[in-house]
Amino acid sequence: MKSKKQWLLIYSALFILVIFLMVLLYRHNELLAALIVIITVLGLKLSGEREDVHIYVVGAIVGTAAEIIAVSFGVWQYANPTTLGIPLWLPFAWGAGAVLIKKLSELFQRG
C-alpha cells in the first residue's frame, strides 16, 4: 500500500503532466483529448475506486456545462474551440480535475 506522500506525488505528477500537455498541444484537440483520457484511465486504475468514475462523469458534465455557459456569455474564450465554444478535450480535463480534487481532499483528511 502506498503512503500518503507517494499518492500525493502520483496525483501531483499526473496533474502537472495534463497541464503540460494542455499548454503544449492545445491546438491539437483530438490528440490532447486522447492523451487526457489515457492518463485519466491510468489514474482511475491506480485508485481502484469505482466511486471515482462517478466523480469523473459528474465533474465532466458540470464543469463542461459551466464552461459552455461562460463562453456563450463572453466571459472568456478558447484559442481552439471545436464545438459550443469549447475545445474537445475540455470535458475530459474537467472530469480528471474533479477526481484529482477528490483524491487530494481525501489525502489531506486522512491526516
PDB file of N, CA and C in Angstrom:
ATOM      1  N   MET A   1       0.839  -1.185   0.000  1.00  0.00           N
ATOM      2  CA  MET A   1       0.000   0.000   0.000  1.00  0.00           C
ATOM      3  C   MET A   1       0.887   1.254   0.000  1.00  0.00           C
ATOM      4  N   LYS A   2       0.522   2.201  -0.842  1.00  0.00           N
ATOM      5  CA  LYS A   2       1.311   3.415  -0.965  1.00  0.00           C
ATOM      6  C   LYS A   2       1.020   4.372   0.198  1.00  0.00           C
ATOM      7  N   SER A   3       2.037   5.130   0.566  1.00  0.00           N
ATOM      8  CA  SER A   3       1.886   6.103   1.640  1.00  0.00           C
ATOM      9  C   SER A   3       1.165   7.345   1.121  1.00  0.00           C
ATOM     10  N   LYS A   4       0.754   8.181   2.048  1.00  0.00           N
ATOM     11  CA  LYS A   4       0.096   9.437   1.692  1.00  0.00           C
ATOM     12  C   LYS A   4       1.010  10.276   0.798  1.00  0.00           C
ATOM     13  N   LYS A   5       2.276  10.328   1.148  1.00  0.00           N
ATOM     14  CA  LYS A   5       3.239  11.120   0.378  1.00  0.00           C
ATOM     15  C   LYS A   5       3.385  10.573  -1.048  1.00  0.00           C
ATOM     16  N   GLN A   6       3.408   9.245  -1.194  1.00  0.00           N
ATOM     17  CA  GLN A   6       3.524   8.639  -2.519  1.00  0.00           C
ATOM     18  C   GLN A   6       2.309   8.970  -3.386  1.00  0.00           C
ATOM     19  N   TRP A   7       1.103   8.855  -2.782  1.00  0.00           N
ATOM     20  CA  TRP A   7      -0.113   9.186  -3.536  1.00  0.00           C
ATOM     21  C   TRP A   7      -0.126  10.658  -3.928  1.00  0.00           C
ATOM     22  N   LEU A   8       0.293  11.517  -3.025  1.00  0.00           N
ATOM     23  CA  LEU A   8       0.339  12.946  -3.317  1.00  0.00           C
ATOM     24  C   LEU A   8       1.275  13.214  -4.498  1.00  0.00           C
ATOM     25  N   LEU A   9       2.413  12.546  -4.513  1.00  0.00           N
ATOM     26  CA  LEU A   9       3.350  12.695  -5.624  1.00  0.00           C
ATOM     27  C   LEU A   9       2.766  12.161  -6.937  1.00  0.00           C
ATOM     28  N   ILE A  10       2.088  11.033  -6.881  1.00  0.00           N
ATOM     29  CA  ILE A  10       1.487  10.443  -8.085  1.00  0.00           C
ATOM     30  C   ILE A  10       0.426  11.373  -8.658  1.00  0.00           C
ATOM     31  N   TYR A  11      -0.505  11.814  -7.819  1.00  0.00           N
ATOM     32  CA  TYR A  11      -1.580  12.681  -8.303  1.00  0.00           C
ATOM     33  C   TYR A  11      -1.047  14.026  -8.774  1.00  0.00           C
ATOM     34  N   SER A  12      -0.073  14.552  -8.087  1.00  0.00           N
ATOM     35  CA  SER A  12       0.527  15.825  -8.498  1.00  0.00           C
ATOM     36  C   SER A  12       1.234  15.682  -9.839  1.00  0.00           C
ATOM     37  N   ALA A  13       1.946  14.574 -10.030  1.00  0.00           N
ATOM     38  CA  ALA A  13       2.640  14.325 -11.296  1.00  0.00           C
ATOM     39  C   ALA A  13       1.645  14.199 -12.450  1.00  0.00           C
ATOM     40  N   LEU A  14       0.536  13.497 -12.226  1.00  0.00           N
ATOM     41  CA  LEU A  14      -0.482  13.358 -13.271  1.00  0.00           C
ATOM     42  C   LEU A  14      -1.089  14.718 -13.609  1.00  0.00           C
ATOM     43  N   PHE A  15      -1.356  15.522 -12.591  1.00  0.00           N
ATOM     44  CA  PHE A  15      -1.902  16.865 -12.799  1.00  0.00           C
ATOM     45  C   PHE A  15      -0.938  17.724 -13.612  1.00  0.00           C
ATOM     46  N   ILE A  16       0.318  17.720 -13.213  1.00  0.00           N
ATOM     47  CA  ILE A  16       1.333  18.516 -13.918  1.00  0.00           C
ATOM     48  C   ILE A  16       1.465  18.036 -15.364  1.00  0.00           C
ATOM     49  N   LEU A  17       1.416  16.737 -15.569  1.00  0.00           N
ATOM     50  CA  LEU A  17       1.502  16.187 -16.922  1.00  0.00           C
ATOM     51  C   LEU A  17       0.343  16.670 -17.788  1.00  0.00           C
ATOM     52  N   VAL A  18      -0.863  16.627 -17.255  1.00  0.00           N
ATOM     53  CA  VAL A  18      -2.034  17.078 -18.024  1.00  0.00           C
ATOM     54  C   VAL A  18      -1.930  18.572 -18.347  1.00  0.00           C
ATOM     55  N   ILE A  19      -1.551  19.379 -17.374  1.00  0.00           N
ATOM     56  CA  ILE A  19      -1.397  20.817 -17.616  1.00  0.00           C
ATOM     57  C   ILE A  19      -0.318  21.059 -18.677  1.00  0.00           C
ATOM     58  N   PHE A  20       0.798  20.374 -18.560  1.00  0.00           N
ATOM     59  CA  PHE A  20       1.878  20.500 -19.536  1.00  0.00           C
ATOM     60  C   PHE A  20       1.378  20.147 -20.939  1.00  0.00           C
ATOM     61  N   LEU A  21       0.631  19.053 -21.052  1.00  0.00           N
ATOM     62  CA  LEU A  21       0.103  18.638 -22.354  1.00  0.00           C
ATOM     63  C   LEU A  21      -0.886  19.661 -22.906  1.00  0.00           C
ATOM     64  N   MET A  22      -1.707  20.260 -22.028  1.00  0.00           N
ATOM     65  CA  MET A  22      -2.645  21.292 -22.485  1.00  0.00           C
ATOM     66  C   MET A  22      -1.896  22.470 -23.100  1.00  0.00           C
ATOM     67  N   VAL A  23      -0.865  22.904 -22.424  1.00  0.00           N
ATOM     68  CA  VAL A  23      -0.084  24.044 -22.918  1.00  0.00           C
ATOM     69  C   VAL A  23       0.603  23.694 -24.235  1.00  0.00           C
ATOM     70  N   LEU A  24       1.127  22.503 -24.301  1.00  0.00           N
ATOM     71  CA  LEU A  24       1.888  22.080 -25.472  1.00  0.00           C
ATOM     72  C   LEU A  24       1.001  21.730 -26.674  1.00  0.00           C
ATOM     73  N   LEU A  25      -0.163  21.125 -26.428  1.00  0.00           N
ATOM     74  CA  LEU A  25      -0.960  20.533 -27.508  1.00  0.00           C
ATOM     75  C   LEU A  25      -2.354  21.145 -27.679  1.00  0.00           C
ATOM     76  N   TYR A  26      -2.612  22.319 -27.124  1.00  0.00           N
ATOM     77  CA  TYR A  26      -3.977  22.858 -27.173  1.00  0.00           C
ATOM     78  C   TYR A  26      -4.501  23.051 -28.597  1.00  0.00           C
ATOM     79  N   ARG A  27      -3.628  23.136 -29.567  1.00  0.00           N
ATOM     80  CA  ARG A  27      -4.059  23.294 -30.963  1.00  0.00           C
ATOM     81  C   ARG A  27      -4.436  21.954 -31.609  1.00  0.00           C
ATOM     82  N   HIS A  28      -4.152  20.863 -30.934  1.00  0.00           N
ATOM     83  CA  HIS A  28      -4.406  19.518 -31.458  1.00  0.00           C
ATOM     84  C   HIS A  28      -5.468  18.836 -30.583  1.00  0.00           C
ATOM     85  N   ASN A  29      -6.712  19.232 -30.788  1.00  0.00           N
ATOM     86  CA  ASN A  29      -7.802  18.815 -29.911  1.00  0.00           C
ATOM     87  C   ASN A  29      -7.945  17.299 -29.752  1.00  0.00           C
ATOM     88  N   GLU A  30      -7.928  16.585 -30.860  1.00  0.00           N
ATOM     89  CA  GLU A  30      -8.147  15.139 -30.789  1.00  0.00           C
ATOM     90  C   GLU A  30      -7.013  14.440 -30.047  1.00  0.00           C
ATOM     91  N   LEU A  31      -5.774  14.805 -30.369  1.00  0.00           N
ATOM     92  CA  LEU A  31      -4.616  14.200 -29.703  1.00  0.00           C
ATOM     93  C   LEU A  31      -4.631  14.501 -28.205  1.00  0.00           C
ATOM     94  N   LEU A  32      -4.873  15.751 -27.860  1.00  0.00           N
ATOM     95  CA  LEU A  32      -4.902  16.137 -26.453  1.00  0.00           C
ATOM     96  C   LEU A  32      -6.023  15.420 -25.703  1.00  0.00           C
ATOM     97  N   ALA A  33      -7.202  15.330 -26.305  1.00  0.00           N
ATOM     98  CA  ALA A  33      -8.314  14.612 -25.672  1.00  0.00           C
ATOM     99  C   ALA A  33      -7.933  13.153 -25.422  1.00  0.00           C
ATOM    100  N   ALA A  34      -7.338  12.513 -26.416  1.00  0.00           N
ATOM    101  CA  ALA A  34      -6.943  11.106 -26.276  1.00  0.00           C
ATOM    102  C   ALA A  34      -5.914  10.927 -25.166  1.00  0.00           C
ATOM    103  N   LEU A  35      -4.936  11.811 -25.100  1.00  0.00           N
ATOM    104  CA  LEU A  35      -3.909  11.700 -24.055  1.00  0.00           C
ATOM    105  C   LEU A  35      -4.494  11.928 -22.660  1.00  0.00           C
ATOM    106  N   ILE A  36      -5.393  12.886 -22.543  1.00  0.00           N
ATOM    107  CA  ILE A  36      -6.027  13.113 -21.233  1.00  0.00           C
ATOM    108  C   ILE A  36      -6.848  11.896 -20.822  1.00  0.00           C
ATOM    109  N   VAL A  37      -7.559  11.292 -21.766  1.00  0.00           N
ATOM    110  CA  VAL A  37      -8.330  10.080 -21.461  1.00  0.00           C
ATOM    111  C   VAL A  37      -7.397   8.959 -21.015  1.00  0.00           C
ATOM    112  N   ILE A  38      -6.299   8.758 -21.704  1.00  0.00           N
ATOM    113  CA  ILE A  38      -5.353   7.695 -21.338  1.00  0.00           C
ATOM    114  C   ILE A  38      -4.788   7.933 -19.940  1.00  0.00           C
ATOM    115  N   ILE A  39      -4.378   9.153 -19.655  1.00  0.00           N
ATOM    116  CA  ILE A  39      -3.827   9.477 -18.336  1.00  0.00           C
ATOM    117  C   ILE A  39      -4.883   9.274 -17.256  1.00  0.00           C
ATOM    118  N   THR A  40      -6.109   9.682 -17.552  1.00  0.00           N
ATOM    119  CA  THR A  40      -7.191   9.534 -16.579  1.00  0.00           C
ATOM    120  C   THR A  40      -7.504   8.066 -16.323  1.00  0.00           C
ATOM    121  N   VAL A  41      -7.551   7.264 -17.375  1.00  0.00           N
ATOM    122  CA  VAL A  41      -7.811   5.829 -17.200  1.00  0.00           C
ATOM    123  C   VAL A  41      -6.726   5.205 -16.337  1.00  0.00           C
ATOM    124  N   LEU A  42      -5.471   5.568 -16.585  1.00  0.00           N
ATOM    125  CA  LEU A  42      -4.379   5.051 -15.757  1.00  0.00           C
ATOM    126  C   LEU A  42      -4.560   5.478 -14.294  1.00  0.00           C
ATOM    127  N   GLY A  43      -4.908   6.739 -14.087  1.00  0.00           N
ATOM    128  CA  GLY A  43      -5.139   7.230 -12.724  1.00  0.00           C
ATOM    129  C   GLY A  43      -6.290   6.521 -12.046  1.00  0.00           C
ATOM    130  N   LEU A  44      -7.372   6.274 -12.793  1.00  0.00           N
ATOM    131  CA  LEU A  44      -8.530   5.576 -12.214  1.00  0.00           C
ATOM    132  C   LEU A  44      -8.186   4.127 -11.891  1.00  0.00           C
ATOM    133  N   LYS A  45      -7.375   3.502 -12.737  1.00  0.00           N
ATOM    134  CA  LYS A  45      -6.950   2.124 -12.445  1.00  0.00           C
ATOM    135  C   LYS A  45      -6.061   2.078 -11.206  1.00  0.00           C
ATOM    136  N   LEU A  46      -5.213   3.083 -11.050  1.00  0.00           N
ATOM    137  CA  LEU A  46      -4.353   3.144  -9.862  1.00  0.00           C
ATOM    138  C   LEU A  46      -5.181   3.259  -8.588  1.00  0.00           C
ATOM    139  N   SER A  47      -6.213   4.088  -8.641  1.00  0.00           N
ATOM    140  CA  SER A  47      -7.023   4.302  -7.434  1.00  0.00           C
ATOM    141  C   SER A  47      -7.877   3.085  -7.131  1.00  0.00           C
ATOM    142  N   GLY A  48      -8.397   2.446  -8.179  1.00  0.00           N
ATOM    143  CA  GLY A  48      -9.212   1.253  -7.992  1.00  0.00           C
ATOM    144  C   GLY A  48     -10.556   1.510  -7.327  1.00  0.00           C
ATOM    145  N   GLU A  49     -10.972   2.746  -7.223  1.00  0.00           N
ATOM    146  CA  GLU A  49     -12.242   3.075  -6.570  1.00  0.00           C
ATOM    147  C   GLU A  49     -13.308   3.375  -7.614  1.00  0.00           C
ATOM    148  N   ARG A  50     -14.376   2.586  -7.568  1.00  0.00           N
ATOM    149  CA  ARG A  50     -15.479   2.734  -8.516  1.00  0.00           C
ATOM    150  C   ARG A  50     -16.123   4.125  -8.413  1.00  0.00           C
ATOM    151  N   GLU A  51     -16.166   4.653  -7.218  1.00  0.00           N
ATOM    152  CA  GLU A  51     -16.757   5.972  -6.988  1.00  0.00           C
ATOM    153  C   GLU A  51     -16.051   7.055  -7.803  1.00  0.00           C
ATOM    154  N   ASP A  52     -14.770   6.883  -8.068  1.00  0.00           N
ATOM    155  CA  ASP A  52     -14.013   7.874  -8.824  1.00  0.00           C
ATOM    156  C   ASP A  52     -14.545   8.043 -10.242  1.00  0.00           C
ATOM    157  N   VAL A  53     -15.063   6.965 -10.814  1.00  0.00           N
ATOM    158  CA  VAL A  53     -15.653   7.053 -12.158  1.00  0.00           C
ATOM    159  C   VAL A  53     -16.882   7.962 -12.111  1.00  0.00           C
ATOM    160  N   HIS A  54     -17.670   7.837 -11.072  1.00  0.00           N
ATOM    161  CA  HIS A  54     -18.861   8.685 -10.918  1.00  0.00           C
ATOM    162  C   HIS A  54     -18.452  10.150 -10.748  1.00  0.00           C
ATOM    163  N   ILE A  55     -17.425  10.387  -9.952  1.00  0.00           N
ATOM    164  CA  ILE A  55     -16.914  11.744  -9.753  1.00  0.00           C
ATOM    165  C   ILE A  55     -16.419  12.308 -11.086  1.00  0.00           C
ATOM    166  N   TYR A  56     -15.736  11.482 -11.854  1.00  0.00           N
ATOM    167  CA  TYR A  56     -15.239  11.888 -13.167  1.00  0.00           C
ATOM    168  C   TYR A  56     -16.386  12.336 -14.076  1.00  0.00           C
ATOM    169  N   VAL A  57     -17.422  11.523 -14.155  1.00  0.00           N
ATOM    170  CA  VAL A  57     -18.557  11.824 -15.034  1.00  0.00           C
ATOM    171  C   VAL A  57     -19.266  13.104 -14.590  1.00  0.00           C
ATOM    172  N   VAL A  58     -19.525  13.224 -13.290  1.00  0.00           N
ATOM    173  CA  VAL A  58     -20.193  14.417 -12.776  1.00  0.00           C
ATOM    174  C   VAL A  58     -19.332  15.661 -13.023  1.00  0.00           C
ATOM    175  N   GLY A  59     -18.037  15.564 -12.744  1.00  0.00           N
ATOM    176  CA  GLY A  59     -17.136  16.691 -12.980  1.00  0.00           C
ATOM    177  C   GLY A  59     -17.101  17.084 -14.447  1.00  0.00           C
ATOM    178  N   ALA A  60     -17.068  16.108 -15.320  1.00  0.00           N
ATOM    179  CA  ALA A  60     -17.035  16.388 -16.759  1.00  0.00           C
ATOM    180  C   ALA A  60     -18.310  17.092 -17.208  1.00  0.00           C
ATOM    181  N   ILE A  61     -19.452  16.631 -16.719  1.00  0.00           N
ATOM    182  CA  ILE A  61     -20.732  17.226 -17.121  1.00  0.00           C
ATOM    183  C   ILE A  61     -20.914  18.620 -16.532  1.00  0.00           C
ATOM    184  N   VAL A  62     -20.728  18.755 -15.231  1.00  0.00           N
ATOM    185  CA  VAL A  62     -20.953  20.048 -14.561  1.00  0.00           C
ATOM    186  C   VAL A  62     -19.925  21.080 -15.015  1.00  0.00           C
ATOM    187  N   GLY A  63     -18.664  20.692 -15.057  1.00  0.00           N
ATOM    188  CA  GLY A  63     -17.618  21.622 -15.487  1.00  0.00           C
ATOM    189  C   GLY A  63     -17.813  22.080 -16.919  1.00  0.00           C
ATOM    190  N   THR A  64     -18.146  21.149 -17.784  1.00  0.00           N
ATOM    191  CA  THR A  64     -18.366  21.488 -19.192  1.00  0.00           C
ATOM    192  C   THR A  64     -19.577  22.401 -19.350  1.00  0.00           C
ATOM    193  N   ALA A  65     -20.644  22.109 -18.630  1.00  0.00           N
ATOM    194  CA  ALA A  65     -21.836  22.965 -18.692  1.00  0.00           C
ATOM    195  C   ALA A  65     -21.497  24.394 -18.267  1.00  0.00           C
ATOM    196  N   ALA A  66     -20.743  24.523 -17.186  1.00  0.00           N
ATOM    197  CA  ALA A  66     -20.343  25.852 -16.713  1.00  0.00           C
ATOM    198  C   ALA A  66     -19.482  26.566 -17.755  1.00  0.00           C
ATOM    199  N   GLU A  67     -18.580  25.840 -18.384  1.00  0.00           N
ATOM    200  CA  GLU A  67     -17.727  26.428 -19.417  1.00  0.00           C
ATOM    201  C   GLU A  67     -18.553  26.915 -20.613  1.00  0.00           C
ATOM    202  N   ILE A  68     -19.489  26.094 -21.057  1.00  0.00           N
ATOM    203  CA  ILE A  68     -20.319  26.463 -22.211  1.00  0.00           C
ATOM    204  C   ILE A  68     -21.124  27.723 -21.902  1.00  0.00           C
ATOM    205  N   ILE A  69     -21.673  27.793 -20.699  1.00  0.00           N
ATOM    206  CA  ILE A  69     -22.443  28.976 -20.298  1.00  0.00           C
ATOM    207  C   ILE A  69     -21.539  30.211 -20.265  1.00  0.00           C
ATOM    208  N   ALA A  70     -20.384  30.089 -19.628  1.00  0.00           N
ATOM    209  CA  ALA A  70     -19.468  31.232 -19.518  1.00  0.00           C
ATOM    210  C   ALA A  70     -19.008  31.706 -20.897  1.00  0.00           C
ATOM    211  N   VAL A  71     -18.647  30.766 -21.759  1.00  0.00           N
ATOM    212  CA  VAL A  71     -18.184  31.128 -23.100  1.00  0.00           C
ATOM    213  C   VAL A  71     -19.318  31.782 -23.901  1.00  0.00           C
ATOM    214  N   SER A  72     -20.531  31.252 -23.759  1.00  0.00           N
ATOM    215  CA  SER A  72     -21.652  31.806 -24.532  1.00  0.00           C
ATOM    216  C   SER A  72     -21.986  33.235 -24.120  1.00  0.00           C
ATOM    217  N   PHE A  73     -21.669  33.598 -22.871  1.00  0.00           N
ATOM    218  CA  PHE A  73     -21.896  34.965 -22.409  1.00  0.00           C
ATOM    219  C   PHE A  73     -20.663  35.859 -22.580  1.00  0.00           C
ATOM    220  N   GLY A  74     -19.623  35.320 -23.183  1.00  0.00           N
ATOM    221  CA  GLY A  74     -18.441  36.120 -23.474  1.00  0.00           C
ATOM    222  C   GLY A  74     -17.510  36.343 -22.297  1.00  0.00           C
ATOM    223  N   VAL A  75     -17.654  35.547 -21.248  1.00  0.00           N
ATOM    224  CA  VAL A  75     -16.793  35.702 -20.075  1.00  0.00           C
ATOM    225  C   VAL A  75     -15.338  35.415 -20.446  1.00  0.00           C
ATOM    226  N   TRP A  76     -15.118  34.393 -21.264  1.00  0.00           N
ATOM    227  CA  TRP A  76     -13.799  34.086 -21.810  1.00  0.00           C
ATOM    228  C   TRP A  76     -13.986  33.291 -23.083  1.00  0.00           C
ATOM    229  N   GLN A  77     -12.891  33.019 -23.750  1.00  0.00           N
ATOM    230  CA  GLN A  77     -12.936  32.223 -24.968  1.00  0.00           C
ATOM    231  C   GLN A  77     -11.698  31.337 -25.050  1.00  0.00           C
ATOM    232  N   TYR A  78     -11.800  30.313 -25.863  1.00  0.00           N
ATOM    233  CA  TYR A  78     -10.687  29.383 -26.050  1.00  0.00           C
ATOM    234  C   TYR A  78     -10.020  29.622 -27.401  1.00  0.00           C
ATOM    235  N   ALA A  79      -8.727  29.377 -27.437  1.00  0.00           N
ATOM    236  CA  ALA A  79      -7.941  29.624 -28.648  1.00  0.00           C
ATOM    237  C   ALA A  79      -8.301  28.663 -29.777  1.00  0.00           C
ATOM    238  N   ASN A  80      -8.754  27.454 -29.444  1.00  0.00           N
ATOM    239  CA  ASN A  80      -9.016  26.454 -30.472  1.00  0.00           C
ATOM    240  C   ASN A  80     -10.290  25.659 -30.142  1.00  0.00           C
ATOM    241  N   PRO A  81     -11.441  26.318 -30.123  1.00  0.00           N
ATOM    242  CA  PRO A  81     -12.675  25.602 -29.791  1.00  0.00           C
ATOM    243  C   PRO A  81     -13.115  24.688 -30.931  1.00  0.00           C
ATOM    244  N   THR A  82     -13.830  23.621 -30.576  1.00  0.00           N
ATOM    245  CA  THR A  82     -14.341  22.709 -31.598  1.00  0.00           C
ATOM    246  C   THR A  82     -15.859  22.759 -31.692  1.00  0.00           C
ATOM    247  N   THR A  83     -16.539  22.846 -30.576  1.00  0.00           N
ATOM    248  CA  THR A  83     -17.996  22.904 -30.590  1.00  0.00           C
ATOM    249  C   THR A  83     -18.505  23.645 -29.353  1.00  0.00           C
ATOM    250  N   LEU A  84     -19.550  24.396 -29.526  1.00  0.00           N
ATOM    251  CA  LEU A  84     -20.158  25.184 -28.450  1.00  0.00           C
ATOM    252  C   LEU A  84     -19.160  26.112 -27.761  1.00  0.00           C
ATOM    253  N   GLY A  85     -18.119  26.489 -28.475  1.00  0.00           N
ATOM    254  CA  GLY A  85     -17.136  27.433 -27.961  1.00  0.00           C
ATOM    255  C   GLY A  85     -16.047  26.846 -27.085  1.00  0.00           C
ATOM    256  N   ILE A  86     -16.052  25.527 -26.913  1.00  0.00           N
ATOM    257  CA  ILE A  86     -15.033  24.881 -26.073  1.00  0.00           C
ATOM    258  C   ILE A  86     -14.256  23.849 -26.888  1.00  0.00           C
ATOM    259  N   PRO A  87     -13.034  23.546 -26.468  1.00  0.00           N
ATOM    260  CA  PRO A  87     -12.264  22.512 -27.161  1.00  0.00           C
ATOM    261  C   PRO A  87     -12.738  21.108 -26.779  1.00  0.00           C
ATOM    262  N   LEU A  88     -12.506  20.179 -27.655  1.00  0.00           N
ATOM    263  CA  LEU A  88     -12.908  18.782 -27.469  1.00  0.00           C
ATOM    264  C   LEU A  88     -12.367  18.181 -26.169  1.00  0.00           C
ATOM    265  N   TRP A  89     -11.171  18.547 -25.776  1.00  0.00           N
ATOM    266  CA  TRP A  89     -10.508  17.951 -24.622  1.00  0.00           C
ATOM    267  C   TRP A  89     -11.021  18.464 -23.282  1.00  0.00           C
ATOM    268  N   LEU A  90     -11.737  19.571 -23.282  1.00  0.00           N
ATOM    269  CA  LEU A  90     -12.116  20.220 -22.022  1.00  0.00           C
ATOM    270  C   LEU A  90     -12.971  19.354 -21.094  1.00  0.00           C
ATOM    271  N   PRO A  91     -14.001  18.650 -21.572  1.00  0.00           N
ATOM    272  CA  PRO A  91     -14.773  17.797 -20.657  1.00  0.00           C
ATOM    273  C   PRO A  91     -13.911  16.729 -19.965  1.00  0.00           C
ATOM    274  N   PHE A  92     -12.955  16.188 -20.703  1.00  0.00           N
ATOM    275  CA  PHE A  92     -12.070  15.171 -20.133  1.00  0.00           C
ATOM    276  C   PHE A  92     -11.174  15.771 -19.054  1.00  0.00           C
ATOM    277  N   ALA A  93     -10.736  16.994 -19.294  1.00  0.00           N
ATOM    278  CA  ALA A  93      -9.913  17.686 -18.299  1.00  0.00           C
ATOM    279  C   ALA A  93     -10.736  17.998 -17.047  1.00  0.00           C
ATOM    280  N   TRP A  94     -11.987  18.414 -17.227  1.00  0.00           N
ATOM    281  CA  TRP A  94     -12.852  18.678 -16.073  1.00  0.00           C
ATOM    282  C   TRP A  94     -13.080  17.402 -15.260  1.00  0.00           C
ATOM    283  N   GLY A  95     -13.317  16.290 -15.937  1.00  0.00           N
ATOM    284  CA  GLY A  95     -13.505  15.026 -15.226  1.00  0.00           C
ATOM    285  C   GLY A  95     -12.273  14.637 -14.437  1.00  0.00           C
ATOM    286  N   ALA A  96     -11.117  14.756 -15.076  1.00  0.00           N
ATOM    287  CA  ALA A  96      -9.855  14.435 -14.399  1.00  0.00           C
ATOM    288  C   ALA A  96      -9.618  15.377 -13.225  1.00  0.00           C
ATOM    289  N   GLY A  97      -9.930  16.641 -13.413  1.00  0.00           N
ATOM    290  CA  GLY A  97      -9.757  17.621 -12.333  1.00  0.00           C
ATOM    291  C   GLY A  97     -10.653  17.318 -11.143  1.00  0.00           C
ATOM    292  N   ALA A  98     -11.872  16.888 -11.403  1.00  0.00           N
ATOM    293  CA  ALA A  98     -12.797  16.551 -10.315  1.00  0.00           C
ATOM    294  C   ALA A  98     -12.254  15.385  -9.489  1.00  0.00           C
ATOM    295  N   VAL A  99     -11.735  14.375 -10.167  1.00  0.00           N
ATOM    296  CA  VAL A  99     -11.161  13.226  -9.454  1.00  0.00           C
ATOM    297  C   VAL A  99      -9.933  13.658  -8.661  1.00  0.00           C
ATOM    298  N   LEU A 100      -9.096  14.494  -9.251  1.00  0.00           N
ATOM    299  CA  LEU A 100      -7.909  14.988  -8.551  1.00  0.00           C
ATOM    300  C   LEU A 100      -8.300  15.729  -7.274  1.00  0.00           C
ATOM    301  N   ILE A 101      -9.279  16.606  -7.361  1.00  0.00           N
ATOM    302  CA  ILE A 101      -9.722  17.358  -6.182  1.00  0.00           C
ATOM    303  C   ILE A 101     -10.225  16.406  -5.100  1.00  0.00           C
ATOM    304  N   LYS A 102     -11.002  15.404  -5.486  1.00  0.00           N
ATOM    305  CA  LYS A 102     -11.499  14.416  -4.518  1.00  0.00           C
ATOM    306  C   LYS A 102     -10.338  13.682  -3.860  1.00  0.00           C
ATOM    307  N   LYS A 103      -9.386  13.231  -4.676  1.00  0.00           N
ATOM    308  CA  LYS A 103      -8.260  12.459  -4.150  1.00  0.00           C
ATOM    309  C   LYS A 103      -7.389  13.292  -3.203  1.00  0.00           C
ATOM    310  N   LEU A 104      -7.089  14.507  -3.604  1.00  0.00           N
ATOM    311  CA  LEU A 104      -6.278  15.362  -2.734  1.00  0.00           C
ATOM    312  C   LEU A 104      -7.014  15.677  -1.448  1.00  0.00           C
ATOM    313  N   SER A 105      -8.302  15.891  -1.531  1.00  0.00           N
ATOM    314  CA  SER A 105      -9.097  16.153  -0.331  1.00  0.00           C
ATOM    315  C   SER A 105      -9.044  14.951   0.613  1.00  0.00           C
ATOM    316  N   GLU A 106      -9.180  13.749   0.066  1.00  0.00           N
ATOM    317  CA  GLU A 106      -9.102  12.538   0.890  1.00  0.00           C
ATOM    318  C   GLU A 106      -7.740  12.385   1.547  1.00  0.00           C
ATOM    319  N   LEU A 107      -6.688  12.692   0.807  1.00  0.00           N
ATOM    320  CA  LEU A 107      -5.344  12.573   1.371  1.00  0.00           C
ATOM    321  C   LEU A 107      -5.157  13.512   2.557  1.00  0.00           C
ATOM    322  N   PHE A 108      -5.655  14.732   2.421  1.00  0.00           N
ATOM    323  CA  PHE A 108      -5.490  15.701   3.494  1.00  0.00           C
ATOM    324  C   PHE A 108      -6.412  15.414   4.686  1.00  0.00           C
ATOM    325  N   GLN A 109      -7.536  14.765   4.446  1.00  0.00           N
ATOM    326  CA  GLN A 109      -8.446  14.413   5.538  1.00  0.00           C
ATOM    327  C   GLN A 109      -7.892  13.264   6.381  1.00  0.00           C
ATOM    328  N   ARG A 110      -7.107  12.389   5.757  1.00  0.00           N
ATOM    329  CA  ARG A 110      -6.556  11.237   6.474  1.00  0.00           C
ATOM    330  C   ARG A 110      -5.509  11.624   7.498  1.00  0.00           C
ATOM    331  N   GLY A 111      -4.998  12.843   7.361  1.00  0.00           N
ATOM    332  CA  GLY A 111      -4.023  13.329   8.348  1.00  0.00           C
ATOM    333  C   GLY A 111      -2.652  12.947   8.135  1.00  0.00           C
TER     334      GLY A 111
END
